Amino acid sequence: MSLIKRFYTDRYLHIRSFSVNLLVSAALCVAAYKMHSPDFYAFHFALWQLALIPLGIYAGGISAVFIHNATHGSFPSRPLNWLAGQLAGLHQLWGFMGWKLIHLVHHQYSDDAEHDTHPPKDLNFRQFAKTMFLYSSKKITERYREHWGVSARTHLLHRSLLIIFLGMTACNVLFWYLLLGPAGFLFFYVPSYAANHLLFCHINYYAHPKNDTTGATRPGNLDHNLYYQLANALWFGIYYHGNHHRKPLLFNPKYMPTAGREMEAVKLAA
């Protein structure tokens, strides 16, 4: 059963998924702590640690590729899709299922100002980046309440879910600190997380360009300057967002099959 169908048939999907993630993350924290001696957590700065920053930025992009492609089943096997999605969900702090549901609803209602989980609307980029996470979560909550109704049970579930979600997020942050130590956390994980978040904001905003005549937005491909060309080379065509929306299963949407490109040209000409 698809995740969208499960969302509309299982009112406890979110709370169960986040609870399992919380327990797994807590266990990973214990395991990571036991791997190291107390001296590992003493911070001593060294110049070589600065080299971790670009590595972290690159890893943040790879995390975006992993969770995005795992969501669409683009890896060659189900176990690989599951593993890549879970690892990226741990890196991005809020788990694979939560991200996947938001992204699938985005595809379902792409560029619909009312139902899309992160439409650009008339916001500038700074406003969009500040609100994207909260707005996406809000739209999923709206879909849930529209389907399951607004009741005392619904409110209790959402209050409980928020507490579990915050605990899960805190455990995930703690895991990366315990695994990497203070230097690795500061110079590798923090840049990787920041790069990941900004990359998603940038794609969701600029890769849905507005038509100057109609004012409508639609997914587009970005590869017209050095930044986009470098990002597409490093992160598997990640800014070929128009191709991705047309062929979501492609691991690297830059290389859309010729038949797909020809079909799109026909649609645009019609």
Short mmCIF file of C-alpha atoms in Angstrom, two decimals:
data_model
loop_
_atom_site.label_atom_id
_atom_site.label_comp_id
_atom_site.label_asym_id
_atom_site.label_seq_id
_atom_site.Cartn_x
_atom_site.Cartn_y
_atom_site.Cartn_z
CA MET A 1 0.00 0.00 0.00
CA SER A 2 1.34 3.46 -0.91
CA LEU A 3 2.24 5.91 1.83
CA ILE A 4 -0.51 8.31 0.73
CA LYS A 5 -3.14 5.56 1.11
CA ARG A 6 -1.71 4.55 4.49
CA PHE A 7 -1.94 8.19 5.62
CA TYR A 8 -5.68 8.15 4.86
CA THR A 9 -6.36 4.72 6.36
CA ASP A 10 -4.18 4.73 9.48
CA ARG A 11 -4.73 7.61 11.89
CA TYR A 12 -1.75 6.44 14.00
CA LEU A 13 0.78 6.32 11.14
CA HIS A 14 2.74 9.40 12.17
CA ILE A 15 2.80 8.80 15.90
CA ARG A 16 3.86 5.16 15.43
CA SER A 17 6.60 6.04 12.94
CA PHE A 18 8.04 8.84 15.08
CA SER A 19 7.86 6.66 18.22
CA VAL A 20 9.87 3.90 16.52
CA ASN A 21 12.38 6.48 15.26
CA LEU A 22 12.71 7.88 18.77
CA LEU A 23 13.45 4.45 20.25
CA VAL A 24 15.94 3.59 17.51
CA SER A 25 17.66 6.95 17.86
CA ALA A 26 17.93 6.53 21.64
CA ALA A 27 19.53 3.11 21.12
CA LEU A 28 21.94 4.60 18.56
CA CYS A 29 22.91 7.28 21.09
CA VAL A 30 23.85 4.61 23.62
CA ALA A 31 25.83 2.68 21.01
CA ALA A 32 27.65 5.81 19.79
CA TYR A 33 28.56 6.84 23.33
CA LYS A 34 29.99 3.41 24.11
CA MET A 35 32.21 3.60 21.03
CA HIS A 36 34.35 6.38 22.46
CA SER A 37 36.24 7.23 25.62
CA PRO A 38 35.38 10.40 27.56
CA ASP A 39 38.49 12.09 26.12
CA PHE A 40 36.91 11.95 22.66
CA TYR A 41 34.45 14.66 23.69
CA ALA A 42 37.12 17.19 24.67
CA PHE A 43 37.29 19.87 21.98
CA HIS A 44 40.73 20.73 20.62
CA PHE A 45 40.81 22.95 17.55
CA ALA A 46 43.15 22.10 14.68
CA LEU A 47 43.38 23.74 11.25
CA TRP A 48 42.73 20.45 9.44
CA GLN A 49 39.24 20.39 10.95
CA LEU A 50 38.26 23.24 8.61
CA ALA A 51 38.57 20.77 5.73
CA LEU A 52 35.50 19.04 7.18
CA ILE A 53 33.30 22.01 6.21
CA PRO A 54 33.26 21.44 2.41
CA LEU A 55 32.91 17.70 3.04
CA GLY A 56 29.90 18.43 5.22
CA ILE A 57 28.34 20.65 2.56
CA TYR A 58 28.78 17.90 -0.01
CA ALA A 59 27.30 15.32 2.38
CA GLY A 60 24.28 17.58 2.92
CA GLY A 61 23.60 17.46 -0.82
CA ILE A 62 24.06 13.70 -0.93
CA SER A 63 21.56 13.41 1.93
CA ALA A 64 19.09 15.35 -0.22
CA VAL A 65 19.72 13.00 -3.16
CA PHE A 66 19.33 9.92 -0.96
CA ILE A 67 16.03 10.86 0.67
CA HIS A 68 14.60 12.23 -2.57
CA ASN A 69 15.45 9.18 -4.66
CA ALA A 70 14.53 6.73 -1.90
CA THR A 71 11.10 8.38 -1.73
CA HIS A 72 10.51 7.54 -5.39
CA GLY A 73 12.11 4.09 -5.28
CA SER A 74 14.95 5.15 -7.61
CA PHE A 75 17.57 2.92 -5.98
CA PRO A 76 17.90 -0.53 -7.58
CA SER A 77 16.34 -2.47 -4.72
CA ARG A 78 13.82 -2.01 -1.91
CA PRO A 79 16.42 -2.61 0.85
CA LEU A 80 18.67 0.08 -0.65
CA ASN A 81 15.75 2.50 -0.88
CA TRP A 82 14.85 1.82 2.75
CA LEU A 83 18.45 2.14 3.98
CA ALA A 84 19.18 5.33 2.04
CA GLY A 85 15.91 6.89 3.18
CA GLN A 86 16.41 6.02 6.84
CA LEU A 87 20.01 7.26 6.87
CA ALA A 88 19.04 10.54 5.22
CA GLY A 89 16.04 10.88 7.53
CA LEU A 90 18.35 10.49 10.53
CA HIS A 91 20.67 13.13 9.10
CA GLN A 92 17.79 15.54 8.45
CA LEU A 93 16.47 14.85 11.98
CA TRP A 94 12.79 14.20 11.30
CA GLY A 95 12.88 10.73 9.79
CA PHE A 96 12.21 9.23 6.39
CA MET A 97 8.43 8.80 6.60
CA GLY A 98 7.70 12.42 7.53
CA TRP A 99 9.80 13.79 4.67
CA LYS A 100 8.43 11.27 2.20
CA LEU A 101 4.81 12.11 2.91
CA ILE A 102 5.39 15.84 2.48
CA HIS A 103 7.21 15.27 -0.80
CA LEU A 104 4.57 12.94 -2.23
CA VAL A 105 1.82 15.44 -1.40
CA HIS A 106 3.96 18.10 -3.11
CA HIS A 107 3.95 15.98 -6.27
CA GLN A 108 0.24 15.34 -5.94
CA TYR A 109 -0.58 19.08 -5.74
CA SER A 110 2.49 20.64 -7.36
CA ASP A 111 2.16 24.45 -7.70
CA ASP A 112 -1.35 24.44 -6.28
CA ALA A 113 -1.22 27.48 -4.00
CA GLU A 114 -3.78 25.95 -1.63
CA HIS A 115 -2.70 22.31 -1.35
CA ASP A 116 1.00 22.15 -2.30
CA THR A 117 3.12 21.55 0.81
CA HIS A 118 5.60 24.30 -0.13
CA PRO A 119 4.40 26.57 -2.95
CA PRO A 120 6.59 29.65 -3.63
CA LYS A 121 3.47 31.91 -3.63
CA ASP A 122 4.43 35.60 -3.56
CA LEU A 123 7.12 35.24 -0.91
CA ASN A 124 10.71 36.33 -1.41
CA PHE A 125 13.35 33.65 -0.90
CA ARG A 126 14.20 34.69 2.64
CA GLN A 127 10.55 34.51 3.69
CA PHE A 128 10.12 31.17 1.96
CA ALA A 129 13.22 29.65 3.61
CA LYS A 130 12.04 30.78 7.06
CA THR A 131 8.58 29.27 6.69
CA MET A 132 9.00 26.21 4.42
CA PHE A 133 9.44 23.64 7.17
CA LEU A 134 6.55 24.88 9.33
CA TYR A 135 4.27 25.47 6.34
CA SER A 136 4.87 21.94 5.01
CA SER A 137 4.03 20.42 8.38
CA LYS A 138 0.95 22.63 8.62
CA LYS A 139 -0.39 21.41 5.27
CA ILE A 140 -0.03 17.76 6.31
CA THR A 141 -1.87 18.54 9.55
CA GLU A 142 -4.65 20.16 7.51
CA ARG A 143 -4.96 17.09 5.29
CA TYR A 144 -5.09 14.88 8.41
CA ARG A 145 -7.81 16.95 10.09
CA GLU A 146 -9.86 17.24 6.91
CA HIS A 147 -9.89 13.44 6.64
CA TRP A 148 -10.07 12.35 10.27
CA GLY A 149 -11.99 15.30 11.63
CA VAL A 150 -11.30 17.76 14.44
CA SER A 151 -11.98 16.11 17.77
CA ALA A 152 -10.54 15.72 21.25
CA ARG A 153 -8.76 12.57 20.06
CA THR A 154 -7.24 14.38 17.09
CA HIS A 155 -5.95 17.20 19.30
CA LEU A 156 -4.53 14.71 21.81
CA LEU A 157 -2.78 12.80 19.03
CA HIS A 158 -1.21 15.96 17.64
CA ARG A 159 -0.06 17.19 21.04
CA SER A 160 1.47 13.77 21.74
CA LEU A 161 2.99 13.70 18.26
CA LEU A 162 4.67 17.07 18.82
CA ILE A 163 6.26 15.86 22.08
CA ILE A 164 7.48 12.64 20.44
CA PHE A 165 8.73 14.56 17.40
CA LEU A 166 10.74 16.98 19.55
CA GLY A 167 12.20 14.07 21.52
CA MET A 168 13.11 12.25 18.31
CA THR A 169 14.77 15.37 16.87
CA ALA A 170 16.75 15.94 20.08
CA CYS A 171 17.90 12.30 20.11
CA ASN A 172 18.96 12.53 16.48
CA VAL A 173 21.03 15.66 17.16
CA LEU A 174 22.58 13.97 20.20
CA PHE A 175 23.43 10.89 18.14
CA TRP A 176 25.45 12.90 15.62
CA TYR A 177 27.29 14.68 18.45
CA LEU A 178 28.08 11.42 20.23
CA LEU A 179 29.14 9.75 16.99
CA LEU A 180 31.31 12.56 15.58
CA GLY A 181 32.51 14.35 18.71
CA PRO A 182 32.50 18.14 19.16
CA ALA A 183 34.83 18.93 16.24
CA GLY A 184 33.12 16.58 13.81
CA PHE A 185 29.70 17.84 14.88
CA LEU A 186 30.64 21.51 14.54
CA PHE A 187 32.66 21.37 11.33
CA PHE A 188 30.97 18.48 9.52
CA TYR A 189 27.42 17.88 10.73
CA VAL A 190 26.30 21.48 11.22
CA PRO A 191 27.43 22.56 7.70
CA SER A 192 25.88 19.40 6.24
CA TYR A 193 22.52 20.12 7.88
CA ALA A 194 22.56 23.80 6.92
CA ALA A 195 23.52 22.97 3.32
CA ASN A 196 20.79 20.34 3.12
CA HIS A 197 18.08 22.69 4.35
CA LEU A 198 19.17 25.59 2.14
CA LEU A 199 19.44 23.30 -0.88
CA PHE A 200 15.86 22.11 -0.47
CA CYS A 201 14.65 25.68 0.04
CA HIS A 202 16.53 26.87 -3.04
CA ILE A 203 15.20 24.07 -5.24
CA ASN A 204 11.61 24.37 -4.06
CA TYR A 205 11.69 28.13 -4.61
CA TYR A 206 13.76 28.76 -7.74
CA ALA A 207 13.02 25.49 -9.58
CA HIS A 208 9.34 26.46 -9.65
CA PRO A 209 9.72 29.64 -11.72
CA LYS A 210 6.79 32.00 -12.21
CA ASN A 211 5.35 32.72 -15.63
CA ASP A 212 5.52 36.51 -16.07
CA THR A 213 2.28 36.54 -18.07
CA THR A 214 0.02 34.26 -16.05
CA GLY A 215 1.74 34.45 -12.67
CA ALA A 216 1.53 30.65 -12.37
CA THR A 217 4.52 28.55 -11.31
CA ARG A 218 5.60 25.18 -12.65
CA PRO A 219 8.63 22.89 -12.19
CA GLY A 220 11.64 23.85 -14.31
CA ASN A 221 15.22 22.76 -15.02
CA LEU A 222 18.09 24.97 -13.83
CA ASP A 223 21.53 24.58 -15.41
CA HIS A 224 22.28 28.04 -16.80
CA ASN A 225 25.17 29.19 -14.61
CA LEU A 226 28.27 27.81 -12.92
CA TYR A 227 26.55 27.14 -9.59
CA TYR A 228 23.76 25.06 -11.12
CA GLN A 229 26.17 23.19 -13.37
CA LEU A 230 28.42 22.34 -10.41
CA ALA A 231 25.48 21.36 -8.19
CA ASN A 232 24.03 19.14 -10.91
CA ALA A 233 27.41 17.47 -11.39
CA LEU A 234 27.96 16.90 -7.66
CA TRP A 235 24.41 15.91 -6.73
CA PHE A 236 23.08 13.86 -9.65
CA GLY A 237 21.16 16.48 -11.60
CA ILE A 238 19.35 17.77 -8.55
CA TYR A 239 18.30 21.05 -10.20
CA TYR A 240 16.68 19.29 -13.17
CA HIS A 241 13.45 19.65 -11.23
CA GLY A 242 11.19 19.88 -14.24
CA ASN A 243 12.48 16.56 -15.55
CA HIS A 244 12.07 15.08 -12.08
CA HIS A 245 8.40 16.04 -11.92
CA ARG A 246 7.84 14.51 -15.35
CA LYS A 247 9.84 11.32 -14.60
CA PRO A 248 10.08 10.94 -10.79
CA LEU A 249 11.78 7.51 -10.95
CA LEU A 250 14.93 8.83 -12.64
CA PHE A 251 17.93 8.69 -10.30
CA ASN A 252 19.58 11.53 -12.25
CA PRO A 253 16.87 13.60 -13.96
CA LYS A 254 19.45 15.38 -16.10
CA TYR A 255 19.51 12.30 -18.26
CA MET A 256 15.83 12.02 -19.10
CA PRO A 257 15.31 9.50 -21.92
CA THR A 258 14.96 11.00 -25.39
CA ALA A 259 11.38 9.74 -25.68
CA GLY A 260 10.47 11.63 -22.52
CA ARG A 261 12.03 14.86 -23.82
CA GLU A 262 10.28 14.53 -27.16
CA MET A 263 6.92 13.94 -25.44
CA GLU A 264 7.45 17.04 -23.31
CA ALA A 265 8.27 19.11 -26.39
CA VAL A 266 4.98 17.98 -27.93
CA LYS A 267 3.05 18.97 -24.80
CA LEU A 268 4.68 22.41 -24.68
CA ALA A 269 3.96 23.01 -28.36
CA ALA A 270 0.30 22.02 -28.02
#
